[in-house]
Short mmCIF file of C-alpha atoms and ligand atoms in Angstrom, two decimals:
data_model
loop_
_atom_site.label_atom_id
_atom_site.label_comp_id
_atom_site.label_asym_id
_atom_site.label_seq_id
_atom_site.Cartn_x
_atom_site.Cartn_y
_atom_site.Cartn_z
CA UNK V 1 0.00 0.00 0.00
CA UNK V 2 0.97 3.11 -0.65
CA UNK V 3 -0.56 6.81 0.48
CA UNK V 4 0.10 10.30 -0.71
CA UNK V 5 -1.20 13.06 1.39
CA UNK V 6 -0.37 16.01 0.67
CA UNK V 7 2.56 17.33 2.12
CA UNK V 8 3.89 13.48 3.41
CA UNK V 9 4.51 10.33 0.98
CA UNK V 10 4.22 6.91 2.59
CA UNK V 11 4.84 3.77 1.71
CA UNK V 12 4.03 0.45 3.68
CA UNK V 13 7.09 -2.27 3.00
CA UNK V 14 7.27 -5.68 4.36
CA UNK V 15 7.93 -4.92 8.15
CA UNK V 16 8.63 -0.81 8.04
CA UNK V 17 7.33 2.07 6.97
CA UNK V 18 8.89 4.30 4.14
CA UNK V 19 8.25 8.37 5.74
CA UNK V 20 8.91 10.72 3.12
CA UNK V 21 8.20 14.60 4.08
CA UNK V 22 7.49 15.90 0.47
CA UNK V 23 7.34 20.03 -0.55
CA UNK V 24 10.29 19.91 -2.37
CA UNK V 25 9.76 22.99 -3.87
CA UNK V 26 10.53 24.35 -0.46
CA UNK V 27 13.19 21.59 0.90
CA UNK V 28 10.04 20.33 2.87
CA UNK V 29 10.05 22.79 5.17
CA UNK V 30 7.27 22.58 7.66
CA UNK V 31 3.88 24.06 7.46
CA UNK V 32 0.93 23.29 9.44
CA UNK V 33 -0.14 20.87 6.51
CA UNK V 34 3.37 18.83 6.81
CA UNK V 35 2.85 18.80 10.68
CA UNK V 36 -1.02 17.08 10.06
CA UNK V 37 0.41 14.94 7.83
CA UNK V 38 2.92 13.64 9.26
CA UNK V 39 1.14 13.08 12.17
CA UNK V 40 -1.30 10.92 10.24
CA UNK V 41 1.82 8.91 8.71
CA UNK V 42 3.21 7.79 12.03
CA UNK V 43 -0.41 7.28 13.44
CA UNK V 44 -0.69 5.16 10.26
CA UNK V 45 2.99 3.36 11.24
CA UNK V 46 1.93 2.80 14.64
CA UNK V 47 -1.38 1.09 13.90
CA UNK V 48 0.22 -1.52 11.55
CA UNK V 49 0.89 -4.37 13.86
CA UNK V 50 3.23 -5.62 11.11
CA UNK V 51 5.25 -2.28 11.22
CA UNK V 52 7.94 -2.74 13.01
CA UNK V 53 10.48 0.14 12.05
CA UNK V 54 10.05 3.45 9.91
CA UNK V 55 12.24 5.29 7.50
CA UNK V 56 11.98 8.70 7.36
CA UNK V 57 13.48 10.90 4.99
CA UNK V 58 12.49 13.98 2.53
CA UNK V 59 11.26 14.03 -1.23
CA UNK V 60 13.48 16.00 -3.95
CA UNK V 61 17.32 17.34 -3.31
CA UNK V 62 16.58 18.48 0.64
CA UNK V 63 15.61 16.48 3.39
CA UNK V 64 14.12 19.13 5.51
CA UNK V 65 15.01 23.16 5.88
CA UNK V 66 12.67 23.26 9.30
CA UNK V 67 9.86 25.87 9.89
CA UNK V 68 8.84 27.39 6.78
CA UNK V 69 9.46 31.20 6.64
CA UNK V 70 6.90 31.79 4.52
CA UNK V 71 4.74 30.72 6.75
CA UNK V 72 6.07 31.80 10.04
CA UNK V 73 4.08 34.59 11.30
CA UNK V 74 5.56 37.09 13.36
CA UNK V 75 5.33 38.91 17.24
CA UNK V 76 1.77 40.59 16.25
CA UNK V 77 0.58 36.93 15.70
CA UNK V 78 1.92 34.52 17.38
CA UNK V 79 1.32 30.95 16.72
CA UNK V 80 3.12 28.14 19.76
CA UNK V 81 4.67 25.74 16.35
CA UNK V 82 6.74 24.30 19.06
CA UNK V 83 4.25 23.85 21.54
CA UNK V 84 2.00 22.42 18.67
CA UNK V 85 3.10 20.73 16.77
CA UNK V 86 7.54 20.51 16.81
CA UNK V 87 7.81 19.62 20.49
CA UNK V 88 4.81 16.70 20.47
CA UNK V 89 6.71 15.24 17.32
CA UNK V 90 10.21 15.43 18.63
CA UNK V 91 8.73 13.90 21.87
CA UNK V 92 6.96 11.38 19.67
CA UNK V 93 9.58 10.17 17.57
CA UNK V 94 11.92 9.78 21.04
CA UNK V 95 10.01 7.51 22.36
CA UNK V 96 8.17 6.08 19.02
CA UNK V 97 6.70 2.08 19.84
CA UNK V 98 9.38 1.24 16.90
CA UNK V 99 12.69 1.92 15.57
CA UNK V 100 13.53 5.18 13.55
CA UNK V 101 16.04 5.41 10.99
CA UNK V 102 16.39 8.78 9.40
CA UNK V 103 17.72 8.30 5.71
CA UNK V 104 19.18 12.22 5.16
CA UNK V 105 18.95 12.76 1.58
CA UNK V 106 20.06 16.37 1.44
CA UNK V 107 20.01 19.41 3.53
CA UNK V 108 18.93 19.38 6.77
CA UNK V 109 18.64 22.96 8.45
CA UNK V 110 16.58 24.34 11.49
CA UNK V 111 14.49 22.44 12.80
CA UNK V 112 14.84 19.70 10.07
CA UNK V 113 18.49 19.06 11.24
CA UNK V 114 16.76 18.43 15.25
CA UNK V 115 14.35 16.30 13.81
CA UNK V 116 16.73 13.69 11.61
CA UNK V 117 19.00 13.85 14.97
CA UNK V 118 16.42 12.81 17.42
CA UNK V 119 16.01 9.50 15.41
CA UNK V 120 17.45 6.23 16.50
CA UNK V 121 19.93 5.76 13.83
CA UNK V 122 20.90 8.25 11.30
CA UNK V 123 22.20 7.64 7.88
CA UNK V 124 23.24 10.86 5.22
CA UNK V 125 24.06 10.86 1.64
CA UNK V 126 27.42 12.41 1.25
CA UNK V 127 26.48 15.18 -0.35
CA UNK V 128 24.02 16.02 2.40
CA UNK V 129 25.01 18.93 5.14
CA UNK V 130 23.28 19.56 8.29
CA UNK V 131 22.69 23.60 9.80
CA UNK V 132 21.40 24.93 13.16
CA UNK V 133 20.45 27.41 11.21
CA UNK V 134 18.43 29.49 13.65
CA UNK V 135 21.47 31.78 14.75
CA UNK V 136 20.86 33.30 11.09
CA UNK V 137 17.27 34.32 11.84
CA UNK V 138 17.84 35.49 14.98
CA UNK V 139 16.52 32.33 17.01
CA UNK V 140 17.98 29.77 19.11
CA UNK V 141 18.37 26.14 18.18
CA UNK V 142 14.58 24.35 19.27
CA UNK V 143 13.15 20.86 18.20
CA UNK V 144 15.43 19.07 20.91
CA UNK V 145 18.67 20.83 19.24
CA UNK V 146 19.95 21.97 22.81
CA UNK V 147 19.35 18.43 23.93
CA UNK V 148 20.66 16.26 21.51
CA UNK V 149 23.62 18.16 19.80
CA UNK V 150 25.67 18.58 23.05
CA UNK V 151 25.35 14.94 23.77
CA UNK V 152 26.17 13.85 20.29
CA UNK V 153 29.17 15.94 19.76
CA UNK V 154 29.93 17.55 23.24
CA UNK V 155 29.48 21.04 24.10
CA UNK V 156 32.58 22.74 22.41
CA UNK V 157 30.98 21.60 19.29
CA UNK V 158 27.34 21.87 19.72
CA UNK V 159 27.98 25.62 21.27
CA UNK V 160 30.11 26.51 17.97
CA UNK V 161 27.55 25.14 15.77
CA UNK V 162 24.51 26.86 17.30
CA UNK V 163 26.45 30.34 17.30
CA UNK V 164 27.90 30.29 14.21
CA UNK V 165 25.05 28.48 12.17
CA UNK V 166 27.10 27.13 9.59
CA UNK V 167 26.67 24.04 7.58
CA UNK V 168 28.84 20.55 8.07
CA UNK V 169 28.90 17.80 5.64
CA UNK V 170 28.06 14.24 6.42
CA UNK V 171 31.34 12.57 6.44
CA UNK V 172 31.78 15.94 9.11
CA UNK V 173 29.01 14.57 11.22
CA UNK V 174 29.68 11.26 11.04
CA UNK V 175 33.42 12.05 11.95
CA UNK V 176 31.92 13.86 14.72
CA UNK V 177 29.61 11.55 16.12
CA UNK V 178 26.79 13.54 14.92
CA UNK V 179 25.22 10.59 12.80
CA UNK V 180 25.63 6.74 12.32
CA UNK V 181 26.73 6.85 8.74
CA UNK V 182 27.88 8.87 5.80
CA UNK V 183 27.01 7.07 2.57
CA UNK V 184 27.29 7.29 -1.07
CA UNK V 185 24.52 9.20 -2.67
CA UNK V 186 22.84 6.40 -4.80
CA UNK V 187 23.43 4.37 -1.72
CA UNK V 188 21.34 6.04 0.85
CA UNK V 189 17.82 4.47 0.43
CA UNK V 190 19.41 0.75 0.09
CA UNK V 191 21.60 1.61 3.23
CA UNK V 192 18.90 2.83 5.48
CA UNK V 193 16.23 0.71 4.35
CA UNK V 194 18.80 -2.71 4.91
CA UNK V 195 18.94 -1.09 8.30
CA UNK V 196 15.13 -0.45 8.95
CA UNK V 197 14.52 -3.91 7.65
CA UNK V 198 16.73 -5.48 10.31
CA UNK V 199 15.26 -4.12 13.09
CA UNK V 200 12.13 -4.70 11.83
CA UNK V 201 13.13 -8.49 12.15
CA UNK V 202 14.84 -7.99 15.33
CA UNK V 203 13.56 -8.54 18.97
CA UNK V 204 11.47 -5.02 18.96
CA UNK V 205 10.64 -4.84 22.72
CA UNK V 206 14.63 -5.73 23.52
CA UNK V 207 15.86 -2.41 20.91
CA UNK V 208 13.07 -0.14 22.87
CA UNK V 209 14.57 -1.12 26.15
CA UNK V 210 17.92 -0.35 25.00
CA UNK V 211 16.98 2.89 23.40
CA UNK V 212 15.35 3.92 27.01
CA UNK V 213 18.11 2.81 28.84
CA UNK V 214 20.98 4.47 26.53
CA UNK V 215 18.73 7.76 26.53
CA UNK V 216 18.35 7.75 30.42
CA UNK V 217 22.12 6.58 30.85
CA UNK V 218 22.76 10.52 30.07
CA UNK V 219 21.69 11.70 33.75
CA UNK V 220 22.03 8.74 36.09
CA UNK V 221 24.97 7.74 38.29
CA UNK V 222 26.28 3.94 37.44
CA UNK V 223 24.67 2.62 40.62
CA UNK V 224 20.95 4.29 39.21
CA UNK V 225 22.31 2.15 35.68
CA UNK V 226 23.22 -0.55 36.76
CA UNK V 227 18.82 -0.97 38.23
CA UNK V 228 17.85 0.54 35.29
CA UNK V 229 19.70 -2.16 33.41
CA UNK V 230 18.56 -4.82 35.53
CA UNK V 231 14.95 -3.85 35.66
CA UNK V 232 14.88 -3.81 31.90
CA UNK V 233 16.91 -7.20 31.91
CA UNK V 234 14.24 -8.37 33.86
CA UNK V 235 11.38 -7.77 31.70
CA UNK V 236 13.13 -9.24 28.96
CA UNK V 237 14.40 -12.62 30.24
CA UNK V 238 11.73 -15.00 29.53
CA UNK V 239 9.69 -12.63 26.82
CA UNK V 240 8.90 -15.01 23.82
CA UNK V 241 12.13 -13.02 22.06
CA UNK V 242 14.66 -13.87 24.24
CA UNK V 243 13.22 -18.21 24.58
CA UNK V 244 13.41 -17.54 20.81
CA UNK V 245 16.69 -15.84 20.54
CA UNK V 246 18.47 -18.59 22.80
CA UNK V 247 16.59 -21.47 20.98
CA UNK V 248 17.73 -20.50 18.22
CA UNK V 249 21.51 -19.80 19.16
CA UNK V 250 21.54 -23.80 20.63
CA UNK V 251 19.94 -24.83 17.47
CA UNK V 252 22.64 -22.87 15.62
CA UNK V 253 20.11 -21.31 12.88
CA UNK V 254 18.85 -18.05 12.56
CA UNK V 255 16.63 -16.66 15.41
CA UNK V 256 12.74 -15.16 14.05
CA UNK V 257 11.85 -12.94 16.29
CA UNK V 258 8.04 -12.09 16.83
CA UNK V 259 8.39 -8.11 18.18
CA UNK V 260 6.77 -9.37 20.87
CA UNK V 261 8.92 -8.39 24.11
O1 T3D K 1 7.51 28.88 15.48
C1 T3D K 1 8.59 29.12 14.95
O2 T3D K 1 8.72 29.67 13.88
C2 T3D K 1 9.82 28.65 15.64
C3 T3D K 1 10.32 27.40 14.99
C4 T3D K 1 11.49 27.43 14.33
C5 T3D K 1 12.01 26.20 13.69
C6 T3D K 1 13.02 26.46 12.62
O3 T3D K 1 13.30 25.55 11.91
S1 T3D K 1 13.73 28.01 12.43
C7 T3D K 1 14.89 27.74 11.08
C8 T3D K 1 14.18 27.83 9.74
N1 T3D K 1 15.02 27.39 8.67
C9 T3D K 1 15.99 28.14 8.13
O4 T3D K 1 16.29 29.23 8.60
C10 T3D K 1 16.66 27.62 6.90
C11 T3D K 1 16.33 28.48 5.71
N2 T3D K 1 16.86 27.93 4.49
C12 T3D K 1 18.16 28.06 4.15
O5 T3D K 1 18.97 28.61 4.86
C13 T3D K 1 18.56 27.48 2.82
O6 T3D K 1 17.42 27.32 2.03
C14 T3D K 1 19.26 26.11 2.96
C15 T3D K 1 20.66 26.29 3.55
C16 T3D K 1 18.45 25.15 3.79
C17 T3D K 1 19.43 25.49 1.53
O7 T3D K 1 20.03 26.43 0.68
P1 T3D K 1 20.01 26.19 -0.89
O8 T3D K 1 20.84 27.28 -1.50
O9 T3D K 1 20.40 24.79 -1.17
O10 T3D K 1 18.46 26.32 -1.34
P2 T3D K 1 17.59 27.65 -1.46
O11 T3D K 1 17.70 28.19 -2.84
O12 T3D K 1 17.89 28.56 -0.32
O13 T3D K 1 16.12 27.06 -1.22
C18 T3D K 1 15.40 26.40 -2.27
C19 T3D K 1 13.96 26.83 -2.15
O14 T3D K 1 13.46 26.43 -0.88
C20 T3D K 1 13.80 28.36 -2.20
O15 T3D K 1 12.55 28.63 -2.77
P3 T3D K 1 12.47 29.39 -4.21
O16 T3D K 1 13.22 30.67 -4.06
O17 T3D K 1 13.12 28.45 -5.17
O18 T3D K 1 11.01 29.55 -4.42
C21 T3D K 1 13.77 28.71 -0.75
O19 T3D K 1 13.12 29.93 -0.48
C22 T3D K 1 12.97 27.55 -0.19
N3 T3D K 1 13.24 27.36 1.25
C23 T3D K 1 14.33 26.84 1.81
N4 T3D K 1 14.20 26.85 3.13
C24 T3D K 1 13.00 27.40 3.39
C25 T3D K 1 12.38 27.72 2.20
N5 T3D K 1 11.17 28.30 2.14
C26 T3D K 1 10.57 28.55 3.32
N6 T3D K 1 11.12 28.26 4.51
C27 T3D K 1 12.31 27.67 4.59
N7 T3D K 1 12.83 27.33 5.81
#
């Protein structure tokens, strides 16, 4: 199946979900439109019971230039996009019930760049650059951009990247720490959908508990860790996954895992 609303392309695969923001025109930057649909593209995703990862990435040479300033408004009307509609998505996709892969295909600027970084793995065609823009417009970095970029690439980097606003290339960011992987152009798709596919046949409830315990590794002690690891250990050991995981590892053939826990 696949749908075409009108600011979002999506495409159902066997096991994952292809997300494609699409006003290429204008780099898919957001308006409210791209926000609804969106929305309804993950709400899609996350009713599929046999969705088990999502690919998102951006129609045309840009994969997302953030809030459209076009459509931005100004002081005399004031509209809460974070609030709204940024903050709920970036919140969303943090904790979405499956794996995201972000497949960069081009420029990523604003909030665009916050958005592919919040994802769980992050793959860029070479020729793709990322931008915290906002210095440029006289804004601060928002959509998580304070949160994630300081504990992707420490805060020497992140605070030089926010101030000055200019662009780095992909091999950059991936020599940085920024992203997973830089890859050939024409390689992109195949790379991050290989990736997406994967997961999507791996133990789904063990890759969310490792996602929540790397993301709340940032603020505990080791002794907080070491429960938080053992709690999630805990509801692991014995899920149908894990009896399937080490049957298969005694039978010495290829585990199939279910999703389920
Ligand atoms: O509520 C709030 O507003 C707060 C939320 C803020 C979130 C944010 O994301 S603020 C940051 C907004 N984004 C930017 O400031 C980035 C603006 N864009 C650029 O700096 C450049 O376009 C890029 C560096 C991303 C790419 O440059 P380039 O040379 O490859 O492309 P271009 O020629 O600038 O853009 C191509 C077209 O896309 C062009 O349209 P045209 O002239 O062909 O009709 C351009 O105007 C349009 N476009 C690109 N970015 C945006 C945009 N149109 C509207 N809004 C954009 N953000």
């Amino acid at each position: 199946m696949t749908t075409a609303a009108t600011c979002v392309l999506s495409h159902q695969r066997d096991g994952y979900h292809v997300i494609a923001l699409n006003r290429p025109d204008k780099l898919n930057s957001f308006n409210t439109q791209q926000h609804l649909d969106l929305r309804q593209a993950l709400d899609q995703a996350e009713a599929d019971n046999s969705c088990r990862a999502i690919v998102l990435t951006g129609a045309g040479r840009g994969f997302c230039a953030g809030q459209d300033l076009a459509d931005a408004g100004d002081k005399a009307n004031p509209v809460d996009r974070l609030g709204l509609y940024y903050n709920p998505l970036i919140r969303r996709l943090a904790a979405f019930p499956v794996p995201v892969v972000c497949a960069v295909n081009g420029v990523a600027a604003g909030a665009g760049a916050n958005l592919a970084l919040i994802c769980d793995i992050v793959v860029a065609a070479k020729s793709a650059k990322f931008l915290q823009a906002f210095a440029k417009i006289g804004l601060m970095p928002d959509a998580g951009g304070t949160w994630v970029l300081p504990r992707l690439v420490g805060p020497a980097r992140a605070r030089a990247l926010a101030m000055l606003a200019e662009p780095i290339d992909a091999s950059t960011a991936e020599q940085w720490g920024m992203i997973y992987k830089a890859v050939d152009d024409a390689a992109l798709m195949s790379t991050a959908e290989a990736i997406a596919q994967k997961l999507a046949q791996g133990p789904t409830g063990a890759l969310l508990e490792i996602r929540a315990a790397l993301a709340s590794a940032e603020t505990n002690t080791l002794q907080h860790q070491l429960e938080v690891e053992r709690a999630g250990q805990n509801r692991l050991i014995g899920s149908p996954d894990n009896v399937e995981g080490v049957t298969a590892f005694l039978e010495k053939r290829a585990a199939k895992f279910s999703g389920r826990g």
